PDB file of C-alpha atoms in Angstrom:
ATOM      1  CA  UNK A  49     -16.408  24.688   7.029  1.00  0.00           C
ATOM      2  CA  UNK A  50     -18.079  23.849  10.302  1.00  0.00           C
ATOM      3  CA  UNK A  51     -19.605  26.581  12.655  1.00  0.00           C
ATOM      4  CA  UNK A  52     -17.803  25.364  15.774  1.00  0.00           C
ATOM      5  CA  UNK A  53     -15.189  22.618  15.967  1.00  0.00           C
ATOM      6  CA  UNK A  54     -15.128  20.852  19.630  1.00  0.00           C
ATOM      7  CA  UNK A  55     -11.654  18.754  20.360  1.00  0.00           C
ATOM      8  CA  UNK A  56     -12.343  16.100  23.660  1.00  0.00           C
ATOM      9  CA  UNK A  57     -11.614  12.772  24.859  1.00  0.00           C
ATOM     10  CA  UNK A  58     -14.572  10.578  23.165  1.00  0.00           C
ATOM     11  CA  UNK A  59     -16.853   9.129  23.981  1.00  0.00           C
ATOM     12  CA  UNK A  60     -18.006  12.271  26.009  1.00  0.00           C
ATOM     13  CA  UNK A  61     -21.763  12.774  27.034  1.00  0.00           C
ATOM     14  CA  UNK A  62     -20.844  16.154  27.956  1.00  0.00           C
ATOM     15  CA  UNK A  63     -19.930  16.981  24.386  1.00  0.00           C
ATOM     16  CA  UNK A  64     -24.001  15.692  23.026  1.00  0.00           C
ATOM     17  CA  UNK A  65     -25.090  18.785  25.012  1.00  0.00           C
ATOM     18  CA  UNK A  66     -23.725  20.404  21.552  1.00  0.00           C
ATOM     19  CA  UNK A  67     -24.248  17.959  19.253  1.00  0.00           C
ATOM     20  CA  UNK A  68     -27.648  17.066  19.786  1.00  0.00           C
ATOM     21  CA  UNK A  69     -28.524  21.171  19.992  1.00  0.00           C
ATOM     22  CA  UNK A  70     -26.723  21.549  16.748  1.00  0.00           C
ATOM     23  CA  UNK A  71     -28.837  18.740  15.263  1.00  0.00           C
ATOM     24  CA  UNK A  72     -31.998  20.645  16.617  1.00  0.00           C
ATOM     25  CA  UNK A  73     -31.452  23.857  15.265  1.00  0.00           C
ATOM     26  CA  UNK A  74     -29.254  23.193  12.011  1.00  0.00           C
ATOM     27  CA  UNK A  75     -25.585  23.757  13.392  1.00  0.00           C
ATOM     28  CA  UNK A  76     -22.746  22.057  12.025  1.00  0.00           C
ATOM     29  CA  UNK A  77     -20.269  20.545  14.872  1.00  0.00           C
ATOM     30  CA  UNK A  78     -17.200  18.651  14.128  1.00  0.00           C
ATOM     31  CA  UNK A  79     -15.872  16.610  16.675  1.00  0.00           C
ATOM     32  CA  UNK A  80     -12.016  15.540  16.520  1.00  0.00           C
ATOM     33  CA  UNK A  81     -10.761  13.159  19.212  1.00  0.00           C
ATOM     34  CA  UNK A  82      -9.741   9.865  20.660  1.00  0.00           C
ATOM     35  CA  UNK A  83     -10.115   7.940  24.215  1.00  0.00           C
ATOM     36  CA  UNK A  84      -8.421  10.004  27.142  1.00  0.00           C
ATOM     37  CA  UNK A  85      -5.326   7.770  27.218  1.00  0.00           C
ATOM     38  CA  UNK A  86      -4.880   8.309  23.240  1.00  0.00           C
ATOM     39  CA  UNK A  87      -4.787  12.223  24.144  1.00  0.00           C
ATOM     40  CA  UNK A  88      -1.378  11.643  25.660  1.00  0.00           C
ATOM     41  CA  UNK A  89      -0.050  11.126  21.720  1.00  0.00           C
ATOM     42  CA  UNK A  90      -2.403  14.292  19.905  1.00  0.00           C
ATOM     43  CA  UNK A  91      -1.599  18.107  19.573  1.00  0.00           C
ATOM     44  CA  UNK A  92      -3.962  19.578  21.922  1.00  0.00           C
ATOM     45  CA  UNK A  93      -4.633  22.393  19.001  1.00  0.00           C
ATOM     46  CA  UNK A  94      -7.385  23.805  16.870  1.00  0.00           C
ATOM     47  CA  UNK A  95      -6.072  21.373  14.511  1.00  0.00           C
ATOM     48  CA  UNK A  96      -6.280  19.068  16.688  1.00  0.00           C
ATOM     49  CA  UNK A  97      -4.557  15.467  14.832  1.00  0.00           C
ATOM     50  CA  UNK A  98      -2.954  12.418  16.567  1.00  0.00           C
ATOM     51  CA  UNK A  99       0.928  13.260  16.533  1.00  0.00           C
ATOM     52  CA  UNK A 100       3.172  10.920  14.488  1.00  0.00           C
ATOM     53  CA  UNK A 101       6.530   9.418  15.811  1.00  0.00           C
ATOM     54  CA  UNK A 102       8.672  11.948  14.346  1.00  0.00           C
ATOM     55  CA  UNK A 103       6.458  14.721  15.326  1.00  0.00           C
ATOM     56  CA  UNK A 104       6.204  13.304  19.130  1.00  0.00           C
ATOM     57  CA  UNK A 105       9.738  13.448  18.885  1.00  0.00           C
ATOM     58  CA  UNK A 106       9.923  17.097  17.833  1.00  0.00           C
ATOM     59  CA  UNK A 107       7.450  18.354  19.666  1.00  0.00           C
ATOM     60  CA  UNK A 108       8.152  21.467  22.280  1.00  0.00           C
ATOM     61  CA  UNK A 109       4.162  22.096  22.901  1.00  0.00           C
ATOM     62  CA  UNK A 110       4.632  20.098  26.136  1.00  0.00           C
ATOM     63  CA  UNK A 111       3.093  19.814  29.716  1.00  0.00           C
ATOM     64  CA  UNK A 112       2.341  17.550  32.499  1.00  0.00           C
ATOM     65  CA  UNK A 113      -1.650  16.435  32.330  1.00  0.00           C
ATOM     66  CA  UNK A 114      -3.593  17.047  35.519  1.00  0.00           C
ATOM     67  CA  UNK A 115      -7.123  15.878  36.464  1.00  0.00           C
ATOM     68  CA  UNK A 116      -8.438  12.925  34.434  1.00  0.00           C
ATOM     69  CA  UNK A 117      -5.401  12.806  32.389  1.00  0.00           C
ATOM     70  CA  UNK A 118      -1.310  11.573  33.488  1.00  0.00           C
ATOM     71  CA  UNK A 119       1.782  11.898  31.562  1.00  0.00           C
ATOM     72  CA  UNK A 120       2.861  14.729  29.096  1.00  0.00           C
ATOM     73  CA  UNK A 121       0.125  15.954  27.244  1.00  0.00           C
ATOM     74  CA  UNK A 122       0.954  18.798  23.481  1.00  0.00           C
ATOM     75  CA  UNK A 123      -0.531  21.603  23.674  1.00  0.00           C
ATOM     76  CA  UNK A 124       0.438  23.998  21.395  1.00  0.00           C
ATOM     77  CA  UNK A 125       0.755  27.898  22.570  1.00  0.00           C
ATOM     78  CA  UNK A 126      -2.692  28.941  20.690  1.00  0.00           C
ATOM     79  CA  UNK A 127      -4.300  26.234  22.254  1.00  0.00           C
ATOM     80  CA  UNK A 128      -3.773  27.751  26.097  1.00  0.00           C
ATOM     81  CA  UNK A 129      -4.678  31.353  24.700  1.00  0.00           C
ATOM     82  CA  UNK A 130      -7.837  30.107  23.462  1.00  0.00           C
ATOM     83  CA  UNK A 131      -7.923  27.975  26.679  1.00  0.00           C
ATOM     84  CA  UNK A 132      -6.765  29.152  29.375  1.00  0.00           C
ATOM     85  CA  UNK A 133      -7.502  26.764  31.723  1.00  0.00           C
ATOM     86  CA  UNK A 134      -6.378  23.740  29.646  1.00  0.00           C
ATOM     87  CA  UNK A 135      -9.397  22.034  29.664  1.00  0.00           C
ATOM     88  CA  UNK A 136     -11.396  19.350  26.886  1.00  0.00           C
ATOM     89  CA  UNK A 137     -13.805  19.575  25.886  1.00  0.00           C
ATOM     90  CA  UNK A 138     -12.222  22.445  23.985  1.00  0.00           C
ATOM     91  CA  UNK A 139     -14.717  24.120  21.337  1.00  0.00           C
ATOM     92  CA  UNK A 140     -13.281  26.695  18.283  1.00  0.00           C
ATOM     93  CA  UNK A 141     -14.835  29.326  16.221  1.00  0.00           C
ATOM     94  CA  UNK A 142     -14.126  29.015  12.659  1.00  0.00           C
ATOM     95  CA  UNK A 143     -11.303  30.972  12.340  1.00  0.00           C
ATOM     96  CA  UNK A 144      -9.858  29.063  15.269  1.00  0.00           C
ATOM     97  CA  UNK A 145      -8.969  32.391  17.275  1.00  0.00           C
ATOM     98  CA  UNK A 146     -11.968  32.038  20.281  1.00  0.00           C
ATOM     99  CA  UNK A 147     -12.169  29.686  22.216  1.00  0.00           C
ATOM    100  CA  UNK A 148     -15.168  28.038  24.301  1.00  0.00           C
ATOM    101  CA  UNK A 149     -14.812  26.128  27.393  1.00  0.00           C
ATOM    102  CA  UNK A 150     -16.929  23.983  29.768  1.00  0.00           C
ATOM    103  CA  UNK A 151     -19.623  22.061  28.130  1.00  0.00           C
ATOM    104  CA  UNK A 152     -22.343  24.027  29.040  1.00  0.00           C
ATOM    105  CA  UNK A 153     -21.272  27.019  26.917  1.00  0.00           C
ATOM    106  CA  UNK A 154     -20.022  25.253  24.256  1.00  0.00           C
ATOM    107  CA  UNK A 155     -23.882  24.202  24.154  1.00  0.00           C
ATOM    108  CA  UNK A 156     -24.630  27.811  24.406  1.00  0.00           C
ATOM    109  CA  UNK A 157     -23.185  28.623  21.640  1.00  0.00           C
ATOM    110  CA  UNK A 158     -24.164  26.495  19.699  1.00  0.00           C
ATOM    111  CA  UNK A 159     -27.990  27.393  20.561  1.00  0.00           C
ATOM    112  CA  UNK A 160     -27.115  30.847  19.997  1.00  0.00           C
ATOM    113  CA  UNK A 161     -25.524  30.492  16.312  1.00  0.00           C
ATOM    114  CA  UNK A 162     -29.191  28.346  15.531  1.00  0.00           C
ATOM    115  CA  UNK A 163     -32.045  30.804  17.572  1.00  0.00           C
ATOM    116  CA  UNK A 164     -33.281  31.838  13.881  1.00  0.00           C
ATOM    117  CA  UNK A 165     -33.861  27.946  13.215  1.00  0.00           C
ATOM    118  CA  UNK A 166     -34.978  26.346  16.542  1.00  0.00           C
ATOM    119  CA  UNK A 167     -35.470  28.466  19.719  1.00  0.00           C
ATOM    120  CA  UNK A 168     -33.446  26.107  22.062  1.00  0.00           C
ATOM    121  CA  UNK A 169     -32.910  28.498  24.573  1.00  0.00           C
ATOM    122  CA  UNK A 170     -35.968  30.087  24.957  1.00  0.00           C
ATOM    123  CA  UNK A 171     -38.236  32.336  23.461  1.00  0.00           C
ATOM    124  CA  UNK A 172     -37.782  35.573  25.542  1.00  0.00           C
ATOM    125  CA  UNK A 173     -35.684  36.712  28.080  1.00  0.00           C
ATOM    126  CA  UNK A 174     -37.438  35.140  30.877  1.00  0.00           C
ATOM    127  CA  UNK A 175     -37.216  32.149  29.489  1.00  0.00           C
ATOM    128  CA  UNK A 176     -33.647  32.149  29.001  1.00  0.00           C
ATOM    129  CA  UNK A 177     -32.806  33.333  32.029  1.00  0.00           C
ATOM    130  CA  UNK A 178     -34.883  30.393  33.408  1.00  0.00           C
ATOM    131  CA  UNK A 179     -32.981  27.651  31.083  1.00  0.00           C
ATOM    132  CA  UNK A 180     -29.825  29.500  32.974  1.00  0.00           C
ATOM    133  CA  UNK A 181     -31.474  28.625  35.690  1.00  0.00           C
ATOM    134  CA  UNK A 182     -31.181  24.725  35.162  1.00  0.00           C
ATOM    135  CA  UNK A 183     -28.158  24.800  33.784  1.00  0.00           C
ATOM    136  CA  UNK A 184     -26.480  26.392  36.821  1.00  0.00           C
ATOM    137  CA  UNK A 185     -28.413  23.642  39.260  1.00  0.00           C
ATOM    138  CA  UNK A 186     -26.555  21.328  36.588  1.00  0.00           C
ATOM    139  CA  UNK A 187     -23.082  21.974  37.547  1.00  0.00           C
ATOM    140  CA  UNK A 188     -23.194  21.244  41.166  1.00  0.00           C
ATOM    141  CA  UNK A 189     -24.424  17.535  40.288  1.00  0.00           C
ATOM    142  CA  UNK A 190     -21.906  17.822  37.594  1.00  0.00           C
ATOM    143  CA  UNK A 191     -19.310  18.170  39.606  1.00  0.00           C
ATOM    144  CA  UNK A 192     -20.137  15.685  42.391  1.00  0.00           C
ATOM    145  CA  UNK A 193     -20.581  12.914  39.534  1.00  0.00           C
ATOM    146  CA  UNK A 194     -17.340  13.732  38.027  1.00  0.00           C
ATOM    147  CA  UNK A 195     -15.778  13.189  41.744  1.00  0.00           C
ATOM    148  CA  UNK A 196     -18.056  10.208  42.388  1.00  0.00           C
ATOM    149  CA  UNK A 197     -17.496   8.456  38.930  1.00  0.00           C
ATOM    150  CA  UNK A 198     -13.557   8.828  39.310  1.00  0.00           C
ATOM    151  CA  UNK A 199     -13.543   7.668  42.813  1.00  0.00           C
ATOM    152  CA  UNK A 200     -15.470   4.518  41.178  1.00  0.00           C
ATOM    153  CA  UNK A 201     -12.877   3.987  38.286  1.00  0.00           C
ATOM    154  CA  UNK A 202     -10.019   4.140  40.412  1.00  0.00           C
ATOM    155  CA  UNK A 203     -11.162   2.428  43.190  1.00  0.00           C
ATOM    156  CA  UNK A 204     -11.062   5.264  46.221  1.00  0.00           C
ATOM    157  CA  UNK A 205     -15.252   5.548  46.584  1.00  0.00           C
ATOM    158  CA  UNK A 206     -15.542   6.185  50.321  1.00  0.00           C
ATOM    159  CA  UNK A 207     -18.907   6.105  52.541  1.00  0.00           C
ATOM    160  CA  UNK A 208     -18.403  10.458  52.565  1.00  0.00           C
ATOM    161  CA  UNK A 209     -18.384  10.504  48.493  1.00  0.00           C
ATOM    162  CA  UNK A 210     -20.787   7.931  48.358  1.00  0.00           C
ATOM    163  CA  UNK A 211     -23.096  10.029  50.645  1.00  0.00           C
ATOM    164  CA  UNK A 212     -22.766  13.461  49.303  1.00  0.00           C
ATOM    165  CA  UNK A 213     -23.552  12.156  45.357  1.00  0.00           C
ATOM    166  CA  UNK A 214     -26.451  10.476  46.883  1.00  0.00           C
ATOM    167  CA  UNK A 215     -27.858  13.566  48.492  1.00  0.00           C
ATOM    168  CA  UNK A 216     -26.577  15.787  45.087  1.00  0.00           C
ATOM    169  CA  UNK A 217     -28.651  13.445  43.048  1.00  0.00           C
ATOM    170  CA  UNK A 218     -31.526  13.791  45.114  1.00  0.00           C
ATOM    171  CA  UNK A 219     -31.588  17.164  44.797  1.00  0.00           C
ATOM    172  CA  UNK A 220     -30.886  17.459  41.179  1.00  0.00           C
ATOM    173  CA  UNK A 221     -33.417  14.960  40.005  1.00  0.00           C
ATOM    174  CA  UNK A 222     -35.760  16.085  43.105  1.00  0.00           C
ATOM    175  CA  UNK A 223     -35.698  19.439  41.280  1.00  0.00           C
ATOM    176  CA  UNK A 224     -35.910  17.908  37.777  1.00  0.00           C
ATOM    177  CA  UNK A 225     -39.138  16.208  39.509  1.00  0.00           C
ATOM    178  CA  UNK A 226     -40.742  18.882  40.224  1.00  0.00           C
ATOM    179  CA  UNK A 227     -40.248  20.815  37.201  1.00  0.00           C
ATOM    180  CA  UNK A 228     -42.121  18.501  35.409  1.00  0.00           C
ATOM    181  CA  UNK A 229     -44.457  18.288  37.658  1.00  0.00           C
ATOM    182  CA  UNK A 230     -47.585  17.780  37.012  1.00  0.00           C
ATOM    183  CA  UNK A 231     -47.649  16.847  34.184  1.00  0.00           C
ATOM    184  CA  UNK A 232     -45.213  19.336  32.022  1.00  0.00           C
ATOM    185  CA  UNK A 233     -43.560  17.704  28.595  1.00  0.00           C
ATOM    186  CA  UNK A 234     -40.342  19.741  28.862  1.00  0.00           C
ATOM    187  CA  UNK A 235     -38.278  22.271  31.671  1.00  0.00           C
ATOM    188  CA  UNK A 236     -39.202  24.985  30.148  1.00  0.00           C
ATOM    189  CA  UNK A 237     -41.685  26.608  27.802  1.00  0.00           C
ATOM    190  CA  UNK A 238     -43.768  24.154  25.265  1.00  0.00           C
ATOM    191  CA  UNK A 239     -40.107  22.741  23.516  1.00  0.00           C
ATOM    192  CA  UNK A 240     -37.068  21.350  23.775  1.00  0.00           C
ATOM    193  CA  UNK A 241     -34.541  23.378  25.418  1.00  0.00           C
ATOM    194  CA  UNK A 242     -31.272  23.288  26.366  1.00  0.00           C
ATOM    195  CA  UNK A 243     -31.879  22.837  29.658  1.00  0.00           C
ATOM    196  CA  UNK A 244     -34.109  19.261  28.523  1.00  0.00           C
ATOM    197  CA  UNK A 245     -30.502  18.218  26.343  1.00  0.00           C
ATOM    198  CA  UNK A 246     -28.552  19.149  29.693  1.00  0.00           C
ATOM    199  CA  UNK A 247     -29.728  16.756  32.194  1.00  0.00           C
ATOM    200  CA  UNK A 248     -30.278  14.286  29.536  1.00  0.00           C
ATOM    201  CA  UNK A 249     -26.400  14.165  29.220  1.00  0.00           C
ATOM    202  CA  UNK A 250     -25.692  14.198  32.664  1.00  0.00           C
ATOM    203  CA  UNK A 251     -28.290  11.795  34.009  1.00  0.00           C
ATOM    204  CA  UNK A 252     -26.437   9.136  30.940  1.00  0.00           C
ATOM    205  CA  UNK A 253     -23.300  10.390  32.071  1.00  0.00           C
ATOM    206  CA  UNK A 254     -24.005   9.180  35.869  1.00  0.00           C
ATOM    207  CA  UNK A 255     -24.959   5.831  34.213  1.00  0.00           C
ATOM    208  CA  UNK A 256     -21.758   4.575  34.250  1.00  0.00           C
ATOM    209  CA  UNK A 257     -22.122   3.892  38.072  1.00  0.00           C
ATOM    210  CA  UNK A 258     -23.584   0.985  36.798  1.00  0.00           C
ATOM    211  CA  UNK A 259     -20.568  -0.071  35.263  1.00  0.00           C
ATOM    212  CA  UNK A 260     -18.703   0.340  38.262  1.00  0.00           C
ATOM    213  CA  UNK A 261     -21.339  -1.572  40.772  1.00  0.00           C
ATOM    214  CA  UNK A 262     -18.318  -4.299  41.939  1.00  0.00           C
ATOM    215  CA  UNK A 263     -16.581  -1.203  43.152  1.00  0.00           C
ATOM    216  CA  UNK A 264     -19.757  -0.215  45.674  1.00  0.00           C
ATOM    217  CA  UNK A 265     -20.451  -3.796  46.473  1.00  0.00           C
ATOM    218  CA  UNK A 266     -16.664  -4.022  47.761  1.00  0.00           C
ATOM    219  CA  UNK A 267     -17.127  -1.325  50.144  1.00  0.00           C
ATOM    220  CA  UNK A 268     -20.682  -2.415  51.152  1.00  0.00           C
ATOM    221  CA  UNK A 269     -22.558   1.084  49.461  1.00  0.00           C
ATOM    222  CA  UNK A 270     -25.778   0.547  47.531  1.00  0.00           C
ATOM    223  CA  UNK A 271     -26.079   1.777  44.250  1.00  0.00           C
ATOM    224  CA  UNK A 272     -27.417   5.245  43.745  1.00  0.00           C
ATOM    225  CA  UNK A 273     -29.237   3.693  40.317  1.00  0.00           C
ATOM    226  CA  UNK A 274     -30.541   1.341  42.488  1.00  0.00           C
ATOM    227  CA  UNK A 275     -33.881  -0.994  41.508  1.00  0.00           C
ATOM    228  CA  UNK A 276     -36.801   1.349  41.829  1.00  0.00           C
ATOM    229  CA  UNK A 277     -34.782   4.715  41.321  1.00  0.00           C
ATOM    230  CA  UNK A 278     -37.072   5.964  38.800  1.00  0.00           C
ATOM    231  CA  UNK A 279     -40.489   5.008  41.272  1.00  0.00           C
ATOM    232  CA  UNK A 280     -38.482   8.206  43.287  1.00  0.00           C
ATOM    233  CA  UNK A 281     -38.343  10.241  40.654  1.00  0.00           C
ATOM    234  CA  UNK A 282     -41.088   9.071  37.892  1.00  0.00           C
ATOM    235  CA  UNK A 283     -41.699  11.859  36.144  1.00  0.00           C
ATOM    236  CA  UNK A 284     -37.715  12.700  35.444  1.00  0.00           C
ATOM    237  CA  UNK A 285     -36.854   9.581  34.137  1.00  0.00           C
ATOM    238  CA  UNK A 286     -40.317   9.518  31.610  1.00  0.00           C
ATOM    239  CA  UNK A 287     -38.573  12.675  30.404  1.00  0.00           C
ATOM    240  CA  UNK A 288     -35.134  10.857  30.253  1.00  0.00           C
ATOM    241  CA  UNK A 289     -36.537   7.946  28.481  1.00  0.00           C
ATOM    242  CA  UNK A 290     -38.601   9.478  26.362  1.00  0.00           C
ATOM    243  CA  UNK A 291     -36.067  12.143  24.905  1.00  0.00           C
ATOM    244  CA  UNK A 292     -33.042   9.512  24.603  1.00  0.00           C
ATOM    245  CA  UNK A 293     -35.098   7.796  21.777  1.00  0.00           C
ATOM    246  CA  UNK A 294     -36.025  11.403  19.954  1.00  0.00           C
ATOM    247  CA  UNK A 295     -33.853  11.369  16.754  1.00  0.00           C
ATOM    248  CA  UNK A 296     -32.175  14.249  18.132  1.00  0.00           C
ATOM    249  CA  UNK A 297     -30.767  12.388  21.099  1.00  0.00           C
ATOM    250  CA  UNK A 298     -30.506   8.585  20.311  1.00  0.00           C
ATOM    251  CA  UNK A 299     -27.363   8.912  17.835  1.00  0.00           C
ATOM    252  CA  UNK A 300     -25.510  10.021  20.495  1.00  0.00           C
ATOM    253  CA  UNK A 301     -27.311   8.537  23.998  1.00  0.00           C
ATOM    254  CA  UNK A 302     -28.327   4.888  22.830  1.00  0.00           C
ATOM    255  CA  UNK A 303     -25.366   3.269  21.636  1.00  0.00           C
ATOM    256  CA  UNK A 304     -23.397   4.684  24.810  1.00  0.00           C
ATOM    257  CA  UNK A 305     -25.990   3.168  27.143  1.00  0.00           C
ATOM    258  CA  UNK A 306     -26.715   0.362  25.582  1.00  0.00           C
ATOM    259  CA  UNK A 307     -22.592  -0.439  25.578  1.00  0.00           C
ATOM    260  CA  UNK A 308     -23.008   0.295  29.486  1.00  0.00           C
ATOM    261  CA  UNK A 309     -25.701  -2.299  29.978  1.00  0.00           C
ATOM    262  CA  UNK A 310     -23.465  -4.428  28.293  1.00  0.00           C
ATOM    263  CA  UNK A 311     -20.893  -4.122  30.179  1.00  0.00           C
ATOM    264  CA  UNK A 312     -23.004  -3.986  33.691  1.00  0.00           C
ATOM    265  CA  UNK A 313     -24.457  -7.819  32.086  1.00  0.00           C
ATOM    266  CA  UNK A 314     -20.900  -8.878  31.707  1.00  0.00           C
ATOM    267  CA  UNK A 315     -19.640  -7.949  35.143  1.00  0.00           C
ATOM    268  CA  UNK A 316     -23.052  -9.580  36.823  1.00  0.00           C
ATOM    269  CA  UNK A 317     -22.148 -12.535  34.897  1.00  0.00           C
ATOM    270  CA  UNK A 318     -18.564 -13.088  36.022  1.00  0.00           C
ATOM    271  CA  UNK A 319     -19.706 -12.070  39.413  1.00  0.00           C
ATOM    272  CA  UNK A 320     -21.607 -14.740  39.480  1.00  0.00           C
ATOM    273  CA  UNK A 321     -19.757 -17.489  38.049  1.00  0.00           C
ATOM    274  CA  UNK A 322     -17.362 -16.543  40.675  1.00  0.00           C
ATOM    275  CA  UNK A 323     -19.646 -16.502  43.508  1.00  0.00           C
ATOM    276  CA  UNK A 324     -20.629 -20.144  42.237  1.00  0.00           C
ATOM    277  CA  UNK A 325     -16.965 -21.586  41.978  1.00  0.00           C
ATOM    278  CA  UNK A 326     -16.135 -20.189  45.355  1.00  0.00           C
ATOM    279  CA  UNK A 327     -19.334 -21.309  46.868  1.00  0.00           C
TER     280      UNK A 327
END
């Protein structure tokens, strides 16, 4: 049996904030879930499963899906007690009976149920309060990306969204910056921490901008990733580059960027072959 069971749309950077902490400190995490459309046909449970026909059919664990998601979405009655705000990534404790919401606690947790094995977050009160610290700075760029990277997808970026992201990320990875500064190896203490697995999940997570460049160029906004990014902020992306090839990270953070370069190739490419038949 697993320590903590997480159900979420996947793939989910948000979620690696727990699984690369539980490969740290010796936690086992298991991860049930499916793309966010595919969510629309699973029972939003601690036994979380993909509903067949006949159960869809049956089902009376209905509601109507909100942010991120559209349509009627199964949640079954346990679910929202555990839950109560409805949310994925939704993690369990064994028995199923608490629930733990947001991804930041879910990593939290998970820290917490390995401390005797790895000292992710921290090794004494001051230095847990400071990983706090960075984790609370995390969900105010958090939240702008989430706003940012939808307004991308769907194709409502404005100049005003566009503008606050740009000044959230400065500040985040202005902060991140400094931290390191000058010449730390990690946020806090002489390890990893959960505050180092944190922004490593939300800088990949912003990634996807790059994915979604044709949507900026449309509107005439310049890439937050732009060229030369990281000559802003050198010593935060050493620290992301260097920790999304330690064997804790890369299972999770490589194959998701390197499917987002992909992508960004592809879309450069058929920008361009259609810049050259038009021309």
């Amino acid at each position: 049996m697993s320590d903590l069971r997480i159900f979420s749309y996947l793939p989910n950077p948000r979620i690696w904030k727990a699984t690369i902490a539980a490969r740290l400190c010796g936690v086992e995490v298991e991860v049930r879930g499916s793309s966010p459309k595919d969510l629309q046909s699973w029972l939003w449970d601690f036994d979380a499963h993909r509903l067949s026909s006949d159960e869809l059919a049956r089902s009376g664990d209905t509601t109507t899906g909100k942010i991120g998601f559209s349509g009627t979405l199964h949640k079954t009655r346990a679910f929202i007690e555990a839950h109560p705000f409805g949310t994925v990534p939704a993690a369990f404790s064994p028995d199923g009976k608490t629930g733990i919401f947001e991804s930041n606690s879910i990593m939290r947790a998970v820290a917490r149920l390995g401390e005797k094995r790895f000292p992710l977050y921290g090794r004494d009160a001051y230095e847990a309060a400071r990983v706090d610290s960075f984790l609370d700075a995390s969900l105010v760029f958090a939240r702008d990306s989430q706003i940012y990277l939808l307004s991308l997808l769907n194709g409502t970026v404005s100049p005003e969204i566009h503008s606050r992201m740009s000044d959230s990320f400065a500040v985040y990875l202005g902060g991140i910056n400094q931290a390191l500064s000058p010449a730390r190896e990690f946020l806090v203490g002489e390890s990893v921490s959960i505050a180092d697995i944190c922004f490593v999940a939300e800088l990949a997570l912003f990634f996807n901008e790059k994915a979604r460049s044709a949507e900026l160029e449309k509107k005439g906004l310049r890439p937050i990733l732009h060229a030369g990014v990281d000559l802003e902020f050198p010593r935060a992306f050493a620290h992301f580059s260097r920790l999304r090839a330690h064997p804790a990270f890369a299972p999770d953070v490589e194959p998701y960027l390197k499917k987002l370069e992909s992508s960004t190739r592809s879309d450069a490419t058929l920008r361009d072959k259609f810049a050259a038949r038009a021309g």
